[in-house]
Short mmCIF file of C-alpha atoms and ligand atoms in Angstrom, two decimals:
data_model
loop_
_atom_site.label_atom_id
_atom_site.label_comp_id
_atom_site.label_asym_id
_atom_site.label_seq_id
_atom_site.Cartn_x
_atom_site.Cartn_y
_atom_site.Cartn_z
CA MET A 644 26.71 -25.55 -15.61
CA ARG A 645 25.39 -22.45 -13.65
CA ALA A 646 27.64 -21.07 -10.94
CA GLY A 647 26.22 -20.72 -7.49
CA PRO A 648 25.84 -17.38 -5.96
CA SER A 649 29.05 -15.49 -5.65
CA GLN A 650 30.32 -13.81 -2.38
CA GLU A 651 29.27 -10.56 -3.93
CA ASP A 652 25.59 -11.88 -4.39
CA ILE A 653 25.45 -13.10 -0.87
CA ARG A 654 26.75 -9.89 0.42
CA ARG A 655 24.25 -7.77 -1.56
CA HIS A 656 21.30 -10.08 -0.37
CA ASN A 657 22.54 -9.76 3.19
CA LEU A 658 22.86 -5.99 3.03
CA GLY A 659 19.20 -5.78 1.72
CA ALA A 660 18.02 -8.23 4.24
CA LEU A 661 19.61 -6.16 7.13
CA LEU A 662 18.25 -2.87 5.80
CA ARG A 663 14.91 -4.26 5.45
CA HIS A 664 14.88 -5.41 9.21
CA VAL A 665 15.62 -1.70 9.95
CA HIS A 666 13.25 -0.27 7.58
CA LEU A 667 10.32 -2.32 8.55
CA GLY A 668 10.99 -3.15 12.23
CA GLY A 669 12.66 0.10 13.30
CA PRO A 670 15.76 0.49 15.48
CA ILE A 671 17.07 -2.89 16.40
CA SER A 672 20.30 -3.98 18.19
CA ARG A 673 23.12 -5.68 16.58
CA ALA A 674 22.63 -8.50 18.98
CA GLU A 675 19.04 -8.93 17.83
CA LEU A 676 20.05 -8.73 14.13
CA THR A 677 22.45 -11.51 14.73
CA SER A 678 19.81 -13.81 16.07
CA ARG A 679 17.05 -12.95 13.60
CA MET A 680 19.34 -13.07 10.61
CA GLY A 681 21.10 -16.37 11.58
CA LEU A 682 24.42 -14.70 10.82
CA ASN A 683 27.52 -14.51 13.14
CA ARG A 684 28.41 -11.24 14.89
CA SER A 685 31.35 -10.41 12.76
CA THR A 686 29.30 -10.70 9.70
CA ILE A 687 26.59 -8.26 11.14
CA MET A 688 29.20 -5.71 12.21
CA ALA A 689 30.78 -5.82 8.63
CA LEU A 690 27.25 -5.39 7.03
CA THR A 691 26.26 -2.63 9.30
CA SER A 692 29.45 -0.75 8.89
CA ASP A 693 29.07 -0.90 5.05
CA LEU A 694 25.47 0.56 5.52
CA THR A 695 26.68 3.17 7.90
CA ALA A 696 29.40 4.24 5.62
CA ALA A 697 26.84 4.53 2.76
CA GLY A 698 24.76 6.72 5.14
CA LEU A 699 21.71 4.46 5.11
CA VAL A 700 21.77 3.65 8.70
CA ARG A 701 23.59 4.84 12.01
CA GLU A 702 24.68 2.99 15.03
CA GLU A 703 24.08 4.34 18.50
CA LEU A 704 24.57 3.34 22.05
CA PRO A 705 21.11 2.11 23.49
CA ARG A 706 19.34 4.92 25.60
CA GLU A 707 19.22 2.58 28.48
CA THR A 708 20.51 -0.79 29.31
CA ARG A 709 19.68 -3.08 32.49
CA ARG A 710 22.27 -5.62 31.50
CA ALA A 711 25.79 -5.74 32.86
CA GLY A 712 28.71 -5.77 30.40
CA ARG A 713 29.19 -3.90 27.14
CA PRO A 714 25.67 -3.10 25.41
CA SER A 715 24.97 -4.08 22.05
CA LEU A 716 24.88 -1.04 19.59
CA VAL A 717 21.57 -0.04 18.12
CA VAL A 718 20.98 0.27 14.42
CA ARG A 719 18.68 3.07 13.22
CA PRO A 720 17.52 4.02 9.73
CA GLU A 721 18.77 7.31 8.41
CA SER A 722 15.15 8.43 7.98
CA ALA A 723 15.93 12.23 7.78
CA ARG A 724 18.48 11.60 5.20
CA VAL A 725 17.43 9.00 2.87
CA TYR A 726 13.98 9.21 1.41
CA VAL A 727 11.53 8.55 -1.51
CA PHE A 728 8.72 10.18 -3.38
CA ALA A 729 5.37 8.59 -2.94
CA PHE A 730 2.28 9.57 -5.17
CA ASP A 731 -1.33 8.78 -4.82
CA VAL A 732 -3.79 9.24 -7.69
CA GLY A 733 -7.26 8.68 -6.52
CA PRO A 734 -10.45 9.64 -7.66
CA ASP A 735 -11.27 12.31 -5.02
CA ARG A 736 -7.71 13.40 -4.12
CA LEU A 737 -4.11 13.71 -5.31
CA ALA A 738 -1.47 13.29 -2.49
CA VAL A 739 2.28 13.37 -2.52
CA ALA A 740 4.69 12.63 0.25
CA ARG A 741 8.25 12.49 0.99
CA VAL A 742 8.79 9.36 3.01
CA GLY A 743 12.12 8.69 4.99
CA LEU A 744 13.80 5.34 5.44
CA GLY A 745 11.90 3.44 8.08
CA GLY A 746 8.43 4.72 6.72
CA VAL A 747 8.62 8.06 8.34
CA ILE A 748 6.36 10.79 6.49
CA LEU A 749 8.65 13.85 6.26
CA ASP A 750 6.43 16.08 4.30
CA ARG A 751 3.00 15.88 2.56
CA ARG A 752 0.59 17.62 0.14
CA GLU A 753 -2.77 16.73 -0.58
CA VAL A 754 -5.23 18.41 -2.77
CA PRO A 755 -9.01 17.35 -3.38
CA ARG A 756 -10.15 16.98 -6.90
CA ASP A 757 -13.50 16.56 -8.47
CA ARG A 758 -14.33 13.36 -10.30
CA SER A 759 -13.37 14.72 -13.91
CA ARG A 760 -11.07 12.36 -15.88
CA PHE A 761 -7.52 13.07 -15.64
CA LYS A 762 -5.46 14.79 -18.33
CA LEU A 763 -1.90 13.33 -18.14
CA ASP A 764 -0.10 16.62 -18.53
CA GLU A 765 -2.14 18.26 -15.88
CA LEU A 766 -1.59 15.51 -13.55
CA ALA A 767 2.04 15.01 -14.12
CA ALA A 768 2.72 18.73 -13.78
CA THR A 769 0.70 19.13 -10.50
CA LEU A 770 2.42 16.03 -8.74
CA SER A 771 6.00 16.86 -9.97
CA GLY A 772 5.38 20.38 -8.90
CA PHE A 773 4.47 19.57 -5.29
CA ALA A 774 7.51 16.95 -5.41
CA ARG A 775 9.93 19.97 -6.51
CA GLN A 776 8.47 22.14 -3.85
CA MET A 777 9.24 19.61 -1.17
CA ARG A 778 12.81 18.78 -2.65
CA ARG A 779 13.58 22.46 -2.42
CA ARG A 780 13.17 22.38 1.36
CA THR A 781 15.29 19.56 2.18
CA ARG A 782 18.81 19.80 3.46
CA ALA A 783 21.75 19.60 1.20
CA ASP A 784 22.99 16.08 2.64
CA THR A 785 19.61 14.43 1.75
CA VAL A 786 19.27 11.87 -0.88
CA CYS A 787 16.30 10.63 -2.94
CA VAL A 788 16.36 6.78 -3.70
CA GLY A 789 13.16 6.17 -5.43
CA ALA A 790 9.67 7.11 -6.46
CA ALA A 791 6.58 5.34 -6.97
CA ALA A 792 2.76 6.20 -7.57
CA ALA A 793 -0.40 4.34 -6.74
CA VAL A 794 -3.24 4.80 -9.30
CA SER A 795 -6.81 3.64 -9.36
CA GLY A 796 -6.54 1.64 -12.57
CA GLY A 797 -4.83 -1.40 -14.03
CA VAL A 798 -0.97 -1.24 -14.44
CA ARG A 799 0.81 -3.54 -16.96
CA LYS A 800 3.54 -5.38 -15.39
CA ALA A 801 5.89 -5.29 -18.45
CA ASP A 802 6.18 -1.45 -18.59
CA GLY A 803 4.40 0.06 -15.73
CA VAL A 804 1.82 1.59 -18.29
CA VAL A 805 -1.68 2.30 -16.81
CA THR A 806 -3.81 0.53 -19.12
CA PHE A 807 -7.35 1.03 -17.92
CA GLY A 808 -8.76 3.05 -15.29
CA PRO A 809 -12.59 2.96 -15.67
CA ASN A 810 -13.05 5.56 -13.00
CA LEU A 811 -10.12 7.77 -13.73
CA LEU A 812 -8.00 7.54 -16.82
CA ASP A 813 -8.55 6.96 -20.58
CA GLY A 814 -6.63 4.54 -22.84
CA GLU A 815 -2.99 3.66 -22.10
CA VAL A 816 -1.12 6.30 -20.18
CA PRO A 817 2.76 6.03 -19.64
CA PHE A 818 2.34 7.72 -16.35
CA GLY A 819 5.38 6.75 -14.66
CA GLU A 820 7.48 7.72 -17.74
CA GLU A 821 5.86 11.15 -17.82
CA LEU A 822 6.33 11.82 -14.19
CA ASP A 823 9.99 10.74 -14.43
CA ARG A 824 10.60 13.23 -17.22
CA ARG A 825 9.21 16.05 -15.13
CA LEU A 826 10.76 15.02 -11.94
CA GLY A 827 14.20 14.72 -13.58
CA LEU A 828 15.42 12.57 -10.65
CA GLY A 829 17.13 10.21 -12.93
CA LEU A 830 15.15 7.48 -11.12
CA PRO A 831 12.50 5.36 -12.64
CA VAL A 832 8.96 6.08 -11.22
CA SER A 833 7.33 2.69 -10.34
CA VAL A 834 3.58 2.54 -10.86
CA GLY A 835 1.20 0.15 -9.00
CA ASN A 836 -2.54 -0.43 -8.45
CA ASP A 837 -3.81 1.55 -5.65
CA ALA A 838 -5.44 -1.62 -4.02
CA ASN A 839 -2.43 -3.80 -4.76
CA LEU A 840 -0.43 -1.13 -3.05
CA GLY A 841 -2.85 -0.90 0.00
CA ALA A 842 -2.26 -4.58 0.56
CA LEU A 843 1.39 -4.04 0.45
CA ALA A 844 1.26 -1.44 3.06
CA GLU A 845 -0.90 -3.25 5.39
CA HIS A 846 1.27 -6.28 4.99
CA SER A 847 4.41 -4.15 5.43
CA ARG A 848 3.49 -1.92 8.64
CA GLY A 849 -0.30 -2.22 9.02
CA VAL A 850 -2.79 -4.44 10.66
CA GLY A 851 -1.57 -7.33 8.56
CA ALA A 852 2.31 -7.02 9.41
CA ALA A 853 3.79 -10.49 9.95
CA VAL A 854 0.35 -12.11 8.00
CA LYS A 855 1.63 -14.08 5.14
CA ASP A 856 -1.74 -14.82 3.59
CA LEU A 857 -3.95 -11.67 3.67
CA ILE A 858 -6.80 -9.95 1.10
CA TYR A 859 -7.02 -6.19 1.36
CA LEU A 860 -10.19 -4.85 -0.08
CA HIS A 861 -10.13 -1.02 -1.08
CA GLY A 862 -13.39 0.99 -1.84
CA ASP A 863 -13.64 4.30 -3.37
CA VAL A 864 -15.83 4.89 -6.36
CA GLY A 865 -14.97 1.34 -7.34
CA ILE A 866 -13.55 -1.61 -5.37
CA GLY A 867 -10.01 -2.84 -5.79
CA GLY A 868 -8.29 -5.74 -4.22
CA GLY A 869 -4.62 -6.91 -3.26
CA ILE A 870 -3.96 -10.45 -2.76
CA ILE A 871 -0.90 -11.29 -0.50
CA ALA A 872 -0.21 -15.15 -0.87
CA GLY A 873 2.73 -16.89 0.96
CA GLY A 874 4.09 -13.33 1.72
CA HIS A 875 3.96 -12.21 -1.96
CA LEU A 876 1.69 -9.87 -3.83
CA LEU A 877 -0.26 -11.97 -6.37
CA GLY A 878 0.09 -10.11 -9.68
CA GLY A 879 -0.98 -12.67 -12.18
CA HIS A 880 0.64 -13.10 -15.65
CA ASP A 881 0.17 -9.33 -16.75
CA GLY A 882 0.11 -7.61 -13.48
CA TYR A 883 -3.72 -7.36 -13.48
CA GLY A 884 -4.52 -9.92 -10.90
CA GLY A 885 -6.62 -9.10 -7.71
CA GLU A 886 -9.35 -7.28 -9.58
CA VAL A 887 -11.93 -8.68 -7.11
CA GLY A 888 -14.15 -5.59 -7.74
CA HIS A 889 -15.20 -7.30 -11.10
CA MET A 890 -15.91 -10.57 -9.52
CA VAL A 891 -19.62 -11.30 -10.55
CA VAL A 892 -21.86 -11.72 -7.55
CA ASN A 893 -25.31 -11.08 -8.78
CA PRO A 894 -25.68 -12.26 -12.60
CA GLY A 895 -27.85 -9.61 -14.34
CA GLY A 896 -27.51 -7.19 -11.52
CA ARG A 897 -26.57 -3.59 -11.74
CA ALA A 898 -24.47 -2.31 -14.73
CA CYS A 899 -20.80 -1.98 -13.90
CA GLY A 900 -18.25 0.49 -15.37
CA CYS A 901 -16.36 -2.45 -16.83
CA GLY A 902 -19.10 -3.21 -19.04
CA SER A 903 -20.51 -6.29 -17.32
CA SER A 904 -23.10 -6.40 -14.64
CA GLY A 905 -23.56 -7.58 -11.20
CA CYS A 906 -19.92 -7.12 -10.25
CA LEU A 907 -19.01 -6.74 -6.69
CA GLU A 908 -18.12 -3.15 -7.22
CA ALA A 909 -21.34 -2.40 -8.82
CA GLU A 910 -23.35 -3.94 -5.92
CA VAL A 911 -21.09 -2.67 -3.23
CA GLY A 912 -19.74 0.74 -4.36
CA GLU A 913 -20.42 4.09 -3.35
CA ARG A 914 -23.15 4.42 -6.06
CA ALA A 915 -25.03 1.09 -4.97
CA LEU A 916 -24.80 2.23 -1.37
CA LEU A 917 -26.27 5.64 -1.95
CA GLU A 918 -29.02 4.47 -4.20
CA SER A 919 -29.94 1.76 -1.87
CA ALA A 920 -30.17 4.21 0.97
CA GLY A 921 -32.21 6.56 -1.15
CA ARG A 922 -29.53 9.25 -0.98
CA PHE A 923 -27.97 9.21 -4.55
CA GLY A 924 -27.33 12.64 -6.10
CA ALA A 925 -27.02 14.86 -3.08
CA GLN A 926 -23.46 14.32 -1.91
CA GLN A 927 -20.65 11.94 -3.16
CA GLY A 928 -17.37 10.64 -1.92
CA ARG A 929 -16.29 9.54 1.41
CA ASP A 930 -18.50 11.97 3.49
CA ALA A 931 -21.68 10.80 1.66
CA VAL A 932 -20.61 7.21 2.74
CA ARG A 933 -19.95 8.24 6.23
CA ALA A 934 -23.31 10.16 6.34
CA VAL A 935 -25.28 7.00 5.48
CA VAL A 936 -23.44 4.84 8.17
CA GLU A 937 -23.94 7.58 10.66
CA ALA A 938 -27.75 7.96 9.69
CA ALA A 939 -28.01 3.93 10.17
CA ASP A 940 -26.63 4.42 13.51
CA ARG A 941 -29.18 6.98 14.46
CA GLY A 942 -31.93 4.73 13.30
CA ASP A 943 -32.74 5.98 10.01
CA ILE A 944 -34.61 2.96 8.24
CA GLY A 945 -33.69 3.99 4.54
CA ALA A 946 -29.93 3.95 5.58
CA GLN A 947 -30.10 0.84 7.40
CA GLU A 948 -31.85 -1.09 4.53
CA GLY A 949 -29.19 0.31 2.16
CA LEU A 950 -26.26 -0.87 4.32
CA LYS A 951 -27.95 -4.24 4.72
CA ARG A 952 -28.33 -4.88 1.21
CA VAL A 953 -24.82 -3.75 0.14
CA GLY A 954 -23.41 -5.70 3.18
CA GLU A 955 -25.16 -8.94 1.83
CA TRP A 956 -23.29 -8.46 -1.45
CA LEU A 957 -20.06 -7.65 0.24
CA GLY A 958 -20.31 -10.78 2.37
CA LEU A 959 -21.18 -12.90 -0.69
CA GLY A 960 -17.89 -11.55 -2.29
CA VAL A 961 -15.98 -12.27 0.83
CA ALA A 962 -17.24 -15.76 1.00
CA ASN A 963 -15.99 -16.36 -2.48
CA LEU A 964 -12.52 -14.99 -1.90
CA VAL A 965 -12.11 -17.01 1.37
CA ASN A 966 -12.97 -20.21 -0.22
CA ILE A 967 -10.50 -19.62 -3.15
CA PHE A 968 -7.72 -17.91 -1.21
CA ASN A 969 -8.05 -19.24 2.49
CA PRO A 970 -6.60 -15.94 3.85
CA GLU A 971 -5.59 -15.58 7.48
CA MET A 972 -6.84 -12.10 7.35
CA LEU A 973 -9.16 -10.01 5.44
CA ILE A 974 -8.77 -6.23 5.58
CA PHE A 975 -11.44 -3.62 4.68
CA GLY A 976 -9.83 -0.36 3.40
CA GLY A 977 -10.73 2.97 2.04
CA MET A 978 -14.56 3.46 2.08
CA LEU A 979 -15.28 -0.24 2.68
CA ARG A 980 -13.98 0.26 6.16
CA GLU A 981 -17.05 2.37 7.16
CA ILE A 982 -19.43 0.00 5.01
CA TYR A 983 -18.04 -3.08 6.67
CA LEU A 984 -18.26 -1.64 10.18
CA GLY A 985 -21.87 -0.72 9.46
CA SER A 986 -22.86 -4.11 8.03
CA ALA A 987 -20.50 -6.66 9.89
CA ALA A 988 -23.71 -8.66 10.79
CA GLN A 989 -24.65 -9.15 7.14
CA VAL A 990 -21.00 -9.95 6.13
CA ARG A 991 -20.68 -12.57 8.87
CA THR A 992 -24.01 -13.97 7.95
CA GLN A 993 -23.09 -14.50 4.26
CA LEU A 994 -19.85 -16.08 5.41
CA THR A 995 -21.71 -18.59 7.56
CA LEU A 996 -23.86 -19.31 4.55
CA HIS A 997 -21.36 -19.60 1.83
CA ALA A 998 -17.77 -19.98 2.95
CA MET A 999 -16.42 -23.42 3.99
CA ALA A 1000 -15.96 -23.84 7.70
CA PRO A 1001 -12.24 -24.82 7.68
CA GLN A 1002 -11.49 -21.58 5.74
CA ARG A 1003 -13.90 -19.61 7.79
CA ASP A 1004 -13.19 -20.52 11.13
CA ARG A 1005 -9.84 -19.20 11.73
CA LEU A 1006 -10.20 -16.04 9.57
CA ARG A 1007 -9.85 -12.50 10.93
CA LEU A 1008 -11.74 -9.80 9.61
CA ARG A 1009 -10.14 -6.58 10.19
CA THR A 1010 -10.34 -2.82 9.30
CA SER A 1011 -7.33 -1.04 7.66
CA ALA A 1012 -4.84 0.23 10.28
CA LEU A 1013 -3.29 2.98 7.99
CA GLY A 1014 -6.59 4.26 6.98
CA ASP A 1015 -6.53 6.74 4.18
CA ALA A 1016 -2.73 6.75 4.08
CA ALA A 1017 -2.59 2.95 3.07
CA THR A 1018 -2.20 3.48 -0.58
CA LEU A 1019 0.40 6.23 -0.15
CA VAL A 1020 2.31 4.18 2.32
CA GLY A 1021 2.14 1.32 -0.12
CA ALA A 1022 3.58 3.61 -2.86
CA ALA A 1023 6.44 4.49 -0.61
CA GLU A 1024 7.09 0.80 0.09
CA LEU A 1025 7.11 0.14 -3.69
CA ALA A 1026 9.66 2.97 -4.15
CA PHE A 1027 11.94 1.61 -1.39
CA ALA A 1028 12.10 -1.76 -3.16
CA HIS A 1029 15.21 -1.02 -5.31
CA VAL A 1030 17.01 0.15 -2.40
CA LEU A 1031 16.42 -2.72 -0.25
CA SER A 1032 17.20 -5.27 -2.91
CA ASP A 1033 20.63 -3.64 -3.60
CA PRO A 1034 21.38 -0.92 -0.98
CA LEU A 1035 24.91 0.22 -2.03
CA GLU A 1036 24.39 0.29 -5.76
CA VAL A 1037 21.20 2.20 -5.72
CA LEU A 1038 22.65 4.69 -3.23
CA ALA A 1039 25.79 5.04 -5.43
CA ARG A 1040 23.37 5.77 -8.33
CA ALA A 1041 21.18 8.28 -6.45
CA ASN A 1042 24.16 10.26 -5.29
CA ALA A 1043 25.89 10.38 -8.71
ZN1 ZN B 1105 -17.22 -4.70 -13.28
#
């Protein structure tokens, strides 16, 4: 017979839950925590004093109070003291941020890159170099409690190895392990797919906060997706779930980097847009995509036609996703933000034609609230996951 959770399990769970409230929701009074967590006042007091002693939160008198009597103390995250490193490896840039508990970006470096394929050594050296620079500038009482990276590729759940990245990396790459070795933090570096982490970011602190069923579509050179179902990221058996960019929308259509053809990514990605608009070759990246949208706004017929075509394929892909997953919200991020804003009419028409009415009627289409920071913010949330599940243990290890 299996024993139920021990007192210690319950305490650990409650400490994590309380810290999660403070981390995601910001400063909150003890009274509010008592009602939100459904625990009594003395339990909340004991939990906050444990987290305070560990240096994860601090308690303060509220700045102003209108009610008579003794005001409830406000619990705040120790954002300047407790932090993680977040890395973002995209086709057009490398970014590193030091992010404080509560999601505060304390320090950030970013370098643009050309689209040559990555060499693991160079990549890990650049990223860990930035992180070390940032670390040297921190106060002595700060503590790093995690690190995670967003990569534009497939990440195997079992060991965090990047196993494919048609637009970025070759072969199997033990990226997290290499970064960990160079950083020397003594903490494992978690690795996640960039679109999955974008979904997590929008769900945690973006336009989809409090939305339990959402789909985030991320566009750069290719198109990735992250699916949150019932409040959880859908990873699939091996961690590769959500590769909506390779959903076939046009059999026999444009060749795709994955080896197939007519994939959503092949019909909607940057190259498809630039070619459809008659602008392929001159410029690439986000600026080139913006230039098409702006030209369409000014009445350029070629740009308008290109956007319309791409918008139709995008709408068809969205209709399929809506029929299968019935999300409450669908979010366009990365380059798809601009493409969607320039082709919303086509997307909506395809939805009306191909999505079933009950799924479609209450669906909200939105653009990313976090914009270019979505994948980096998602990596930070992945890095915070350990400390939120077992705060005292992770902090003790980080301090050791
Ligand atoms: Zn494909």
